[in-house]
Coordinates of C-alpha atoms and ligand atoms in Angstrom, one line a residue:
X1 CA 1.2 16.3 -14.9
X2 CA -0.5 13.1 -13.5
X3 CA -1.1 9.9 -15.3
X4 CA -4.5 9.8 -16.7
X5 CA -4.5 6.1 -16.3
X6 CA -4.8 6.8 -12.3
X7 CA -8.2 8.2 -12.6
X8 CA -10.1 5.0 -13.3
X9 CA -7.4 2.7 -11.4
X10 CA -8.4 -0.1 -8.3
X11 CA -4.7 -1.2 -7.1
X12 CA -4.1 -4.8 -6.4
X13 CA -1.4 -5.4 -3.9
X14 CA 0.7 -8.2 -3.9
X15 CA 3.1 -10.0 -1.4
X16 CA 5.2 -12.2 -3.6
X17 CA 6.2 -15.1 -1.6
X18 CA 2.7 -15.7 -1.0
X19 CA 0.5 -15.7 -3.5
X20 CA 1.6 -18.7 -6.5
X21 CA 4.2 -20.9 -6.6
X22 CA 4.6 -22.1 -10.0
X23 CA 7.5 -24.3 -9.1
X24 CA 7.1 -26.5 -5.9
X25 CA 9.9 -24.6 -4.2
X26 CA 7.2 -23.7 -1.2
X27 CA 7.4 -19.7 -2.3
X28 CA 5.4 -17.6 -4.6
X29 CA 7.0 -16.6 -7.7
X30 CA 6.6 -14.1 -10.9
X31 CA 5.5 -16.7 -12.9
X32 CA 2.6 -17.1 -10.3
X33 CA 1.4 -13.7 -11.1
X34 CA 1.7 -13.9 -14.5
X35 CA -0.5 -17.1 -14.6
X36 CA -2.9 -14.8 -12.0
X37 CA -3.5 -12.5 -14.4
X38 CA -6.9 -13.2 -15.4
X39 CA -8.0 -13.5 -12.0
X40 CA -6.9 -9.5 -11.5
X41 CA -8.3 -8.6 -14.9
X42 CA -11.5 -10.7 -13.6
X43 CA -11.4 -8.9 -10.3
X44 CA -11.5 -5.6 -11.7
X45 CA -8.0 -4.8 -10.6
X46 CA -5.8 -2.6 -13.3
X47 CA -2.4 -2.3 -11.2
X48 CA -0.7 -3.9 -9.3
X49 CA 1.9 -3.0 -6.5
X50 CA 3.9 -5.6 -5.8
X51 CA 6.6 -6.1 -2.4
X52 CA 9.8 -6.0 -3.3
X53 CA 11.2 -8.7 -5.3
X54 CA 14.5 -8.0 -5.3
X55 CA 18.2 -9.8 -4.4
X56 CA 17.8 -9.5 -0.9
X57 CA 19.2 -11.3 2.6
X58 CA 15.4 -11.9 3.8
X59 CA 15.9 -10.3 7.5
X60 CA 12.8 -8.1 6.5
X61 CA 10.4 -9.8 3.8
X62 CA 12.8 -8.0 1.1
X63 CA 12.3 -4.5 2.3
X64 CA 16.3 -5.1 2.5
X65 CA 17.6 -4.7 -0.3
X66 CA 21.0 -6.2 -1.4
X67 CA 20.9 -5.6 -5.5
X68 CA 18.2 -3.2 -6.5
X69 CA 18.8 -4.4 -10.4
X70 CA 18.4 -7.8 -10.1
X71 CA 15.5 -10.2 -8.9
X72 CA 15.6 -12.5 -6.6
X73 CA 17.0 -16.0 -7.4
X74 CA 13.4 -17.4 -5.8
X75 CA 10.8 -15.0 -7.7
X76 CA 12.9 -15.6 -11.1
X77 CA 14.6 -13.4 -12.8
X78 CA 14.7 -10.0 -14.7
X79 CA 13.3 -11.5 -17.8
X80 CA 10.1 -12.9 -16.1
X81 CA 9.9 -9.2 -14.7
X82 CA 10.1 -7.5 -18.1
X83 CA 7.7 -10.6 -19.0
X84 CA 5.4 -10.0 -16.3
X85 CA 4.7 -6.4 -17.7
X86 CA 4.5 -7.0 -21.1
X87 CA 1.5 -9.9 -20.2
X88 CA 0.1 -7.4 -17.7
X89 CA 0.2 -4.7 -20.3
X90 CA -1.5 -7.1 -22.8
X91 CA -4.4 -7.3 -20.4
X92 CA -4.6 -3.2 -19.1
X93 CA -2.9 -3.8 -16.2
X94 CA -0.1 -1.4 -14.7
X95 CA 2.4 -2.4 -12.4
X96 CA 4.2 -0.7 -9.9
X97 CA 7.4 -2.1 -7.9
X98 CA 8.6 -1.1 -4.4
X99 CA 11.0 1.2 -3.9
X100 CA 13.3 0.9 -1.1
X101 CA 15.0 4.5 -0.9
X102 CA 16.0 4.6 2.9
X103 CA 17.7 1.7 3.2
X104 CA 19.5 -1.2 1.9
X105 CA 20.9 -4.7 3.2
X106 CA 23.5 -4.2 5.3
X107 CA 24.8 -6.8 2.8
X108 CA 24.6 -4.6 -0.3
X109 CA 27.7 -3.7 -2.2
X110 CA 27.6 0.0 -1.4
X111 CA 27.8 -0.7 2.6
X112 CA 30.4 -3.0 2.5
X113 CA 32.6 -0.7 0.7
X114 CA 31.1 2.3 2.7
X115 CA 32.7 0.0 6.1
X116 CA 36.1 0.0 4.9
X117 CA 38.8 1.9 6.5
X118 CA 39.9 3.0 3.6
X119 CA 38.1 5.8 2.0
X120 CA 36.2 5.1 -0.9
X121 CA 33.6 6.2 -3.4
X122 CA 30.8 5.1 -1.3
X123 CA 32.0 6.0 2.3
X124 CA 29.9 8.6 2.1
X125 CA 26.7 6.7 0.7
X126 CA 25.7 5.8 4.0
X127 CA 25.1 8.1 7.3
X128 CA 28.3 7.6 9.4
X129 CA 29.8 9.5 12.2
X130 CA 33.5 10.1 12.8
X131 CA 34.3 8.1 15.4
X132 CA 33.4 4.6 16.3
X133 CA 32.8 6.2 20.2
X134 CA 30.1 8.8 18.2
X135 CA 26.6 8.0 18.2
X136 CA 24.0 9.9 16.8
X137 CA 21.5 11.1 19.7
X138 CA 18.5 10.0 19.3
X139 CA 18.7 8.0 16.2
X140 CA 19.2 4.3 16.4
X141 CA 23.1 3.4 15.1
X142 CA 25.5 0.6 14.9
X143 CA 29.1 0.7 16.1
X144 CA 32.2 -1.1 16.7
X145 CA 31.3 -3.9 14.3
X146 CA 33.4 -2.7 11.3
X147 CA 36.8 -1.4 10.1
X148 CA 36.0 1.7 9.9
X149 CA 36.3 4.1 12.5
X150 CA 32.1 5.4 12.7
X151 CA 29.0 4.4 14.2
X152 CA 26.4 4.2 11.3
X153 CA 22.6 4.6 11.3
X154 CA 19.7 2.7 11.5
X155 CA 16.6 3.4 9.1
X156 CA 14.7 0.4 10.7
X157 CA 15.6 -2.9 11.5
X158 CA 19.6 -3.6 12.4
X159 CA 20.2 -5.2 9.2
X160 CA 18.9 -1.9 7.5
X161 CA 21.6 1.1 7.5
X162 CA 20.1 4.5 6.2
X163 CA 21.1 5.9 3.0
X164 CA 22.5 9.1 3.2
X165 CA 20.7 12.2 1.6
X166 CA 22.4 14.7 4.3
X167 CA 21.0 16.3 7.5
X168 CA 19.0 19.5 7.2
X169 CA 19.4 20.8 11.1
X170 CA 23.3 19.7 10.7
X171 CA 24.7 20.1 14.6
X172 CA 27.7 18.0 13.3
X173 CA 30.6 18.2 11.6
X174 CA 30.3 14.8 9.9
X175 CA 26.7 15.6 9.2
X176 CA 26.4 16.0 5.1
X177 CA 24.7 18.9 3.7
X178 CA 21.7 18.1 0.9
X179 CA 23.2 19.6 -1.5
X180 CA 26.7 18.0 -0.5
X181 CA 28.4 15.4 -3.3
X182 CA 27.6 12.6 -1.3
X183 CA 23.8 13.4 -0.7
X184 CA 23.4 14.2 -4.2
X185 CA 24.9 11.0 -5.5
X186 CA 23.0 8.9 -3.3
X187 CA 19.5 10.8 -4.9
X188 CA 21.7 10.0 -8.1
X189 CA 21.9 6.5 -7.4
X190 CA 18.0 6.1 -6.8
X191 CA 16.8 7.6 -9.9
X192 CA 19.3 5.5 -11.6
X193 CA 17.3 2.9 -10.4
X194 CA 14.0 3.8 -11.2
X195 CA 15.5 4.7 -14.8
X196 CA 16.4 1.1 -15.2
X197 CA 13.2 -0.6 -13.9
X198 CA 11.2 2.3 -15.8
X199 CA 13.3 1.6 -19.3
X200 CA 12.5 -1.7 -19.0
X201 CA 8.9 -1.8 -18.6
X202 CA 7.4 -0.8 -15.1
X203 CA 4.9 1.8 -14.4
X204 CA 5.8 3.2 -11.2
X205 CA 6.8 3.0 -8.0
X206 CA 5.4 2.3 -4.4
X207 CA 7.4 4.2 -2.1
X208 CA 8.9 2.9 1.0
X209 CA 9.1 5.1 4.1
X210 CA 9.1 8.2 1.3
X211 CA 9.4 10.7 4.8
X212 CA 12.6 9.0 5.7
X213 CA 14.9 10.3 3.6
X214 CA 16.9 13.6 4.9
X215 CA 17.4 13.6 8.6
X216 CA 16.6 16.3 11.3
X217 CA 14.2 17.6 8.4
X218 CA 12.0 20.5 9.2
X219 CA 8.3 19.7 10.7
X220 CA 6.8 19.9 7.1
X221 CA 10.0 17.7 6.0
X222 CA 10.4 20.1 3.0
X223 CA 14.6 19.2 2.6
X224 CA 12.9 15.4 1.7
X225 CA 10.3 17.2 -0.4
X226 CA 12.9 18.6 -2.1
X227 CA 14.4 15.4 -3.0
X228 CA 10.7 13.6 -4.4
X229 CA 10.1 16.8 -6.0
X230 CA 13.2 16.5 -7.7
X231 CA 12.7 13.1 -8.8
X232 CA 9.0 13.9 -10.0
X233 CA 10.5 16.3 -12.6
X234 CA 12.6 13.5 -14.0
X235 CA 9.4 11.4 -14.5
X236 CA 7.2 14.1 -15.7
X237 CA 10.2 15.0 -18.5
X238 CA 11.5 11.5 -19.3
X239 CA 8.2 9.2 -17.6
X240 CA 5.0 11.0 -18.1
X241 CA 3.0 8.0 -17.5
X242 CA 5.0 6.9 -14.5
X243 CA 3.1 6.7 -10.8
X244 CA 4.7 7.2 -7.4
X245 CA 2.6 6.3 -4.3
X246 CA 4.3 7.5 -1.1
X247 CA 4.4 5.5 2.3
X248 CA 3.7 9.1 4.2
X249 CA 0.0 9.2 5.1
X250 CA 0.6 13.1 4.9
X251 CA -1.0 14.5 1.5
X252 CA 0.1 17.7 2.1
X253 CA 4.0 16.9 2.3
X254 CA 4.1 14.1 0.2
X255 CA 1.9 15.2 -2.6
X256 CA 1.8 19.4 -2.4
X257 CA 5.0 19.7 -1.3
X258 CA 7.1 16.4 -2.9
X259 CA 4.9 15.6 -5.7
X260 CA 3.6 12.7 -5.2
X261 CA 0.8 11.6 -7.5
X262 CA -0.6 9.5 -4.7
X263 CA -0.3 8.8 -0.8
X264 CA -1.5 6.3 1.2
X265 CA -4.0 6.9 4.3
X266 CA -2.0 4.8 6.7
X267 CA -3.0 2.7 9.9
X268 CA -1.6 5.5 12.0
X269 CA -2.8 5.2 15.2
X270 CA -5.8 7.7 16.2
X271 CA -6.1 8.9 12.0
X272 CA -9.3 8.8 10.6
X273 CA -8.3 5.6 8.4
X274 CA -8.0 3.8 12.0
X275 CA -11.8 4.9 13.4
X276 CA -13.3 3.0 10.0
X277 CA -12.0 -0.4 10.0
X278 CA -9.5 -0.8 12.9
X279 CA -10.1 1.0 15.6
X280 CA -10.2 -2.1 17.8
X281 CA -8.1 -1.1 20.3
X282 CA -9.7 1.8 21.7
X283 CA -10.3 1.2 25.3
X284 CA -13.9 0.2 26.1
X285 CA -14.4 -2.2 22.6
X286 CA -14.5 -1.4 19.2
X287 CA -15.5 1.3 17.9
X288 CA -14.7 1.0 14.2
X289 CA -17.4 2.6 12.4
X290 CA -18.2 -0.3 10.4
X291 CA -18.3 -2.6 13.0
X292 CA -22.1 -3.3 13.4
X293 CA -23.4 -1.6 16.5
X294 CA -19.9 0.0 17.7
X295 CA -21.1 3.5 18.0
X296 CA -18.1 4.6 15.8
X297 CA -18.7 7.9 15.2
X298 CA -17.9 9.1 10.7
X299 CA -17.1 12.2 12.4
X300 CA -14.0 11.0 13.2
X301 CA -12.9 10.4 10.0
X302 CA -14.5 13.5 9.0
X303 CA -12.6 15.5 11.1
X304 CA -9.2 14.1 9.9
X305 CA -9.5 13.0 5.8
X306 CA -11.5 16.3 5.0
X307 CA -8.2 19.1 5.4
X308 CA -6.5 16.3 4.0
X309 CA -8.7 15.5 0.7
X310 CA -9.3 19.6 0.4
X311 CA -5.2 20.2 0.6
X312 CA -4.3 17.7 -2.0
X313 CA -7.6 17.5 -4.6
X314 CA -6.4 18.1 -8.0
X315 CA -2.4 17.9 -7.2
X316 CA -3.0 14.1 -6.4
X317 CA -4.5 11.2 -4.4
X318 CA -5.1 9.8 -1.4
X319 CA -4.9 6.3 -1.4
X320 CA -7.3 4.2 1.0
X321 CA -6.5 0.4 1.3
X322 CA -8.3 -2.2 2.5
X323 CA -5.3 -3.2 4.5
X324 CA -1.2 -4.0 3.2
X325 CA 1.4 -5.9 4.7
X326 CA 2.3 -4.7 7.3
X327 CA -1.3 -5.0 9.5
X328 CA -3.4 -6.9 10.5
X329 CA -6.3 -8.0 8.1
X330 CA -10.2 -6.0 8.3
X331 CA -11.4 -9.9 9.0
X332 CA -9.4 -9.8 11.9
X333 CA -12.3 -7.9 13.4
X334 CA -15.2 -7.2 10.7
X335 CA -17.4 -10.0 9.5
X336 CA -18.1 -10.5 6.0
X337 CA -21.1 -8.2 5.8
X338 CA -19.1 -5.4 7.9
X339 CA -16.3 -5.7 5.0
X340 CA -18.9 -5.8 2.3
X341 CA -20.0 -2.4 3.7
X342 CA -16.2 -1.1 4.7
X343 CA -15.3 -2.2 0.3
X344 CA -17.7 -0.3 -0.8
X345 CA -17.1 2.8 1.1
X346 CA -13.5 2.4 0.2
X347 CA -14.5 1.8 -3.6
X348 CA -16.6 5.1 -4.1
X349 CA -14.3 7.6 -2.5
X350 CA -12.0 9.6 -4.3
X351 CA -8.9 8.8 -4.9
X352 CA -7.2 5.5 -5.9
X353 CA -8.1 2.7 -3.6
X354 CA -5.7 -0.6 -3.2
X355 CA -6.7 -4.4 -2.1
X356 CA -4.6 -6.2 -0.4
X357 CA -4.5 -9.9 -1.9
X358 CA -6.7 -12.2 -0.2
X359 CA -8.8 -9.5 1.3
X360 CA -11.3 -10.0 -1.5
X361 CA -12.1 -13.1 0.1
X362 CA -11.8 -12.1 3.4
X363 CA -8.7 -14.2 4.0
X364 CA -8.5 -14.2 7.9
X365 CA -5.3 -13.0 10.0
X366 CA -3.5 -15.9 11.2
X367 CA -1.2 -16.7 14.5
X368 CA 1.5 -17.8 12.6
X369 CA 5.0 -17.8 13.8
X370 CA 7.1 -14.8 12.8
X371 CA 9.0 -15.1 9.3
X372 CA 11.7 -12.8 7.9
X373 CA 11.3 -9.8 10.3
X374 CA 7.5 -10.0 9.6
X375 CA 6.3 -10.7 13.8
X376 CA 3.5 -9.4 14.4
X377 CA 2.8 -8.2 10.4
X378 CA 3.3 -12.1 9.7
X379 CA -0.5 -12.6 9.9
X380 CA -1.2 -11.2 7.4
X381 CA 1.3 -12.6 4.8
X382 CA 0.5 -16.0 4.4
X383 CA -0.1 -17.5 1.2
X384 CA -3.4 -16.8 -1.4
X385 CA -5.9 -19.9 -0.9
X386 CA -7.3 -20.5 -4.4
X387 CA -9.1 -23.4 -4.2
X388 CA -9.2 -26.9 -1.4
X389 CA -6.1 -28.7 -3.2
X390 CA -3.3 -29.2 -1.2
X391 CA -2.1 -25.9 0.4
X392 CA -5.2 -24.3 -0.7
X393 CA -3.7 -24.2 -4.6
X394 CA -0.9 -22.0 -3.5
X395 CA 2.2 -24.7 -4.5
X396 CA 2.1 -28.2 -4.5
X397 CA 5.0 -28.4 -2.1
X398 CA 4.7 -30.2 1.0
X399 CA 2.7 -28.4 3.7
X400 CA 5.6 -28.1 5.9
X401 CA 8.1 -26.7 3.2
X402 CA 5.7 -23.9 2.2
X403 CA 6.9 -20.2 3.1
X404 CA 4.0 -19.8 6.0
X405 CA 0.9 -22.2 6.8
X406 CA -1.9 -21.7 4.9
X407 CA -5.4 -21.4 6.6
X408 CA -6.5 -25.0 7.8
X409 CA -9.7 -24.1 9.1
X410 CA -12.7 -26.3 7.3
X411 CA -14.3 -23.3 6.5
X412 CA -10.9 -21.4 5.1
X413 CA -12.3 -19.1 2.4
X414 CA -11.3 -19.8 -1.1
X415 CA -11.3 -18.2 -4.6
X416 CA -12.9 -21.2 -5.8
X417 CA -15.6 -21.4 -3.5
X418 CA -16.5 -18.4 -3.8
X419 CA -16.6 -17.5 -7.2
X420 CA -19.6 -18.7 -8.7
X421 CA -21.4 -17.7 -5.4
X422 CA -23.7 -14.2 -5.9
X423 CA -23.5 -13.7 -2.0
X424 CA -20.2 -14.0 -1.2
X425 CA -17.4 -11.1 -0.5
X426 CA -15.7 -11.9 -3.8
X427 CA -18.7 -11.8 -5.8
X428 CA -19.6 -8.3 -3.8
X429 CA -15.9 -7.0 -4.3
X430 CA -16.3 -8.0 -8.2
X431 CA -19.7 -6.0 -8.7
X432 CA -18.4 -3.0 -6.8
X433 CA -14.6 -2.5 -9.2
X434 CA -17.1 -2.9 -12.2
X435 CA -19.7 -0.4 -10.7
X436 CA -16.5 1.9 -10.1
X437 CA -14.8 1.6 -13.6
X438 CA -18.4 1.9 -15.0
X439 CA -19.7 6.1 -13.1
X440 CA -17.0 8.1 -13.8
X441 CA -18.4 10.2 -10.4
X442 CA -17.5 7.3 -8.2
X443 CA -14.0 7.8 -9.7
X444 CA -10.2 9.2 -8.3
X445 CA -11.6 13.1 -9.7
X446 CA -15.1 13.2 -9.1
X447 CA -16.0 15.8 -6.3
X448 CA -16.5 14.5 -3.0
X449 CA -18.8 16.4 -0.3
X450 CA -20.9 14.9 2.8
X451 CA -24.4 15.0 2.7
X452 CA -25.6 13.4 6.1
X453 CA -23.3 13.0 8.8
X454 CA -26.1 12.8 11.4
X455 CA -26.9 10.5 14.2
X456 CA -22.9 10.1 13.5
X457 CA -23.2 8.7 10.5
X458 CA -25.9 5.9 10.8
X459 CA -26.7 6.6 7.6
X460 CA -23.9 8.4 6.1
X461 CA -25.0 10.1 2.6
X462 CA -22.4 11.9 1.0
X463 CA -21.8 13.0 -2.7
X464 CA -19.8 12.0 -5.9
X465 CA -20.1 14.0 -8.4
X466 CA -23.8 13.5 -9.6
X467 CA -24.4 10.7 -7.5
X468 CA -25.4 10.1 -3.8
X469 CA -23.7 7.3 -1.6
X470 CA -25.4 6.1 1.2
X471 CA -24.1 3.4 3.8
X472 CA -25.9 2.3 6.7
X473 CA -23.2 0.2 8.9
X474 CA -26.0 -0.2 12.2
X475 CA -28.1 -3.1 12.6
X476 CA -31.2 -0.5 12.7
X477 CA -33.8 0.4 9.5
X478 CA -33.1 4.1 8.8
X479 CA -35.1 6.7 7.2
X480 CA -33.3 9.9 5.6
X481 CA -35.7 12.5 3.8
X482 CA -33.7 14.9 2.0
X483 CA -34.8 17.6 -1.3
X484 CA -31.4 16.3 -2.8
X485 CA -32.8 12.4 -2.7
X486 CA -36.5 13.5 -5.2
X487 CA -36.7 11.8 -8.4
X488 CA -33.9 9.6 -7.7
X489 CA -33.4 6.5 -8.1
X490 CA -31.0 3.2 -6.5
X491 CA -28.3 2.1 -9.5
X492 CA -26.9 -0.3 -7.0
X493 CA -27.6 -1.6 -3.4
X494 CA -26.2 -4.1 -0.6
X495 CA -29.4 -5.3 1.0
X496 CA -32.3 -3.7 -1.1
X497 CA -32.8 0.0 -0.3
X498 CA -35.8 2.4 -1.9
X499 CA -36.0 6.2 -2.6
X500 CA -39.8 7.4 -2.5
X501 CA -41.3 11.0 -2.8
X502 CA -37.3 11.8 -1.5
X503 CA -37.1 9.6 1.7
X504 CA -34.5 6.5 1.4
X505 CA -35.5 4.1 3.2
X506 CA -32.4 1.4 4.2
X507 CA -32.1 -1.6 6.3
X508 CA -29.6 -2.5 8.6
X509 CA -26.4 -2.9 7.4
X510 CA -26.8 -1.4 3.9
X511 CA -25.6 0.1 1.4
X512 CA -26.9 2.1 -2.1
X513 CA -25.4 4.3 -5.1
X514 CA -28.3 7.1 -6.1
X515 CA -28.2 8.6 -9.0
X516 CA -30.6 11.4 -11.2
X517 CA -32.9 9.5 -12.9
Ligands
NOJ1 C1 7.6 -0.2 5.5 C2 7.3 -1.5 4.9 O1 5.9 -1.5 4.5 C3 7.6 -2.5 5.9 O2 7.1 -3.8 5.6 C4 9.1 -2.5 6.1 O3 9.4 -3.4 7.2 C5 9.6 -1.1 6.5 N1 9.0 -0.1 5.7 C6 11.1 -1.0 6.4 O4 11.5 -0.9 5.0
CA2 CA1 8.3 -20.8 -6.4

């Protein structure tokens, strides 16, 4: 079964370190989401995903994990967790943690143990070969560092060994089976977690590289389906309102196949996500379809989220974001009418769309030197800017012991500035959640079909439900007539549209929701 809560939800993602530090230490902290709140309520958000916040070494934002059952000394501790979800609760607001399945901290209990010579209960918790002059061909791996006689592999960074859940294709005699006791205590071991953030208040989980788990998996990575299918039964018998989002961007493995009740659309380069809102590095200029005048084509994305939506609708959702962690920001190339456009599109698709903090704002992508294994990702990570107090109201450290520089441009977009401002993106971003929570056919179920993709896509009409959606990303006037637009009429526009005797009439870079009258 699937949460009903996820059919009217708009996901608010949020990077920890970066978005309020309550207490002058230079990093965000729970307590700074708890006092944000309001804000999220205000914003229309009603979830929250939030980057790991556990006991970690740092080497990769917290994505390496060294105690998955405690906090983090610098966000606060379990308590302000469990508090955090009782005040979000209070206000209608879910909240999902990250969950780190891969991988840990190379600093993590279990790995240390798993590196002694000796054998032990975790030796096999980890993917090791049998001889520190073994690697594993083509997979990235460790050796001659520790006692024990094994090279061990990598799941991402160096500081990140992979958890073993066995090999499917196994070519090798130290290659665990799935089903093998050390596989299947190492699935143990992750539900234990979830049970113990779940008991104690959480609704879900954002899944970290969900595809990674078994290794030489089959094309459709059914042996890793398997396991998330696995772990779905244990939510919908003991967690019915529990969410998992996978870190896939393949609807039909993660959520026909593993269960997922959501997956996000990633950045993957040459998807149909990309040719929206980042297709920037296509040779010859942009082409992002909602970059005014770039010729981007809808078709693209057409061509790509279509099999995808009709494989997965009704089993579960695919999520579009306006951008995460780990990429750079839409402002990086789209101006603040090109993201008004890209927001609503994103907010009246099916599905269950996530903002990335700051975005609402259009909080820019910053050249920033790199911090905790962020590089290039590091961007797009720096702190919230609330208001023109010092650091932009993110922590009244000093500028230079804050966790990343804040934006020091004179015009550095605010909360505050733009709140009581009709025009601006935060304003727009507020109108279109309410819009969104107030149609059920602009929801996660409501049917989806195209309408228009002529001219490729300058306008694009498509359906929800009972309603028509038409964006106009050009700088051009355009005139659709169409039997399906008669005695209609505009519920809500960007730049004022008209429907007369069936012909819409839109100017450049517009955008309308039509409904029956
Ligand atoms: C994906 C996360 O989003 C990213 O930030 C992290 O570095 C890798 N997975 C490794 O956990
Ligand atoms: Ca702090």
């Amino acid at each position: 079964m699937t949460p009903e809560w996820l059919k009217d939800t708009v996901f608010y993602e949020i990077y920890p370190q970066s978005f309020l530090d309550t207490n002058a230490d230079g990093i965000g902290d729970l307590e700074g989401i708890i006092r944000r709140l309001d804000y999220i309520k205000d914003l229309g958000c009603n979830a929250l995903w939030i980057n790991p916040c556990f006991e970690s070494p740092f080497m990769d934002a917290g994505y390496d994990v060294s105690d998955y059952k405690k906090v983090a000394e610098r966000y606060g501790t379990n308590d302000d967790l469990i508090r955090l979800f009782r005040e979000a609760h209070a206000r209608g607001i879910r909240v999902l943690l990250d969950l780190v399945p891969g991988h840990t901290s190379d600093r993590h209990p279990w790995f240390t143990e798993s590196c002694k010579a000796e054998p032990n209960e975790y030796s096999g918790r980890y993917v090791w070969t049998d001889g520190a002059f073994k690697g594993i061909g083509g997979h990235p791996y460790i050796s001659g560092m520790k006692e024990r006689a094994g090279a061990y592999m990598l799941n991402f960074f160096a500081s990140q060994p992979a958890l073993n859940y066995g090999w499917l294709d196994r070519t090798e005699s130290w290659m665990s089976a799935t089903d093998s006791p050390e596989a299947l205590s190492t699935r143990e071991a992750m539900k234990d977690v979830m049970r113990f953030w779940l008991d104690r208040g959480c609704d879900g989980f954002r899944v970290d590289m969900a595809d990674s788990l078994v290794k030489n998996d089959d094309a459709d990575k059914h042996a890793t389906a398997a396991i998330w299918r696995d772990v779905r039964n244990m939510l919908d018998s003991d967690y019915p309102e529990a969410a998992l989002v996978s870190e896939w961007s393949s609807p039909f493995q993660a959520i026909c196949l593993g269960g997922f009740h959501m997956d996000f659309y990633l950045d993957h380069h040459g998807n149909g996500y990309n040719t929206l809102l980042r297709d920037w590095e296509t040779e010859g200029g942009d082409h992002s379809y909602f970059k005014k005048d770039s010729g981007g084509d809808i078709g693209r994305f057409l061509s790509d989220y279509l099999p995808k939506y009709e494989a997965s609708r009704g089993l579960g959702y695919i999520s579009m974001f306006t951008c995460n962690h780990d990429t750079p920001r839409p402002s990086y190339s789209l101006s603040t009418d090109e993201l008004k456009l890209a927001y609503a599109f994103i907010l009246t698709m099916p599905g269950v769309p996530f903002i990335y903090y700051g975005d609402e704002i259009g909080m820019r992508y910053l050249d920033v030197p790199t911090k905790e294994g962020g590089y290039q990702r590091t961007g797009s990570r720096t702190p919230m800017q609330w208001d023109n107090s010092i650091n932009h109201g993110f922590s009244e450290a000093t500028p230079d012991d804050i966790y990343l520089p804040t934006d020091n441009s004179e015009n550095a977009p605010t909360v505050e500035a733009q709140s009581g401002d009709p025009g601006s993106l935060l304003s727009e971003t507020r109108r279109l959640t309410a819009l969104r929570h107030s149609l059920e056919d602009l929801q996660a179920d409501a049917p989806f079909s195209v309408i228009s993709a002529e001219n490729c896509g300058y306008p694009f009409l498509y359906s929800r439900g009972s309603l028509i959606v038409a964006v106009n990303p050009s700088s051009s006037d355009v005139r659709v007539q169409s039997v399906e637009l008669a005695g209609r009429k505009i519920v809500y526009s960007i730049r004022s549209c008209s429907v007369e005797d069936g012909v819409l009439s839109m100017p450049g870079q517009s955008f309308a929701v039509i409904s029956v009258t």
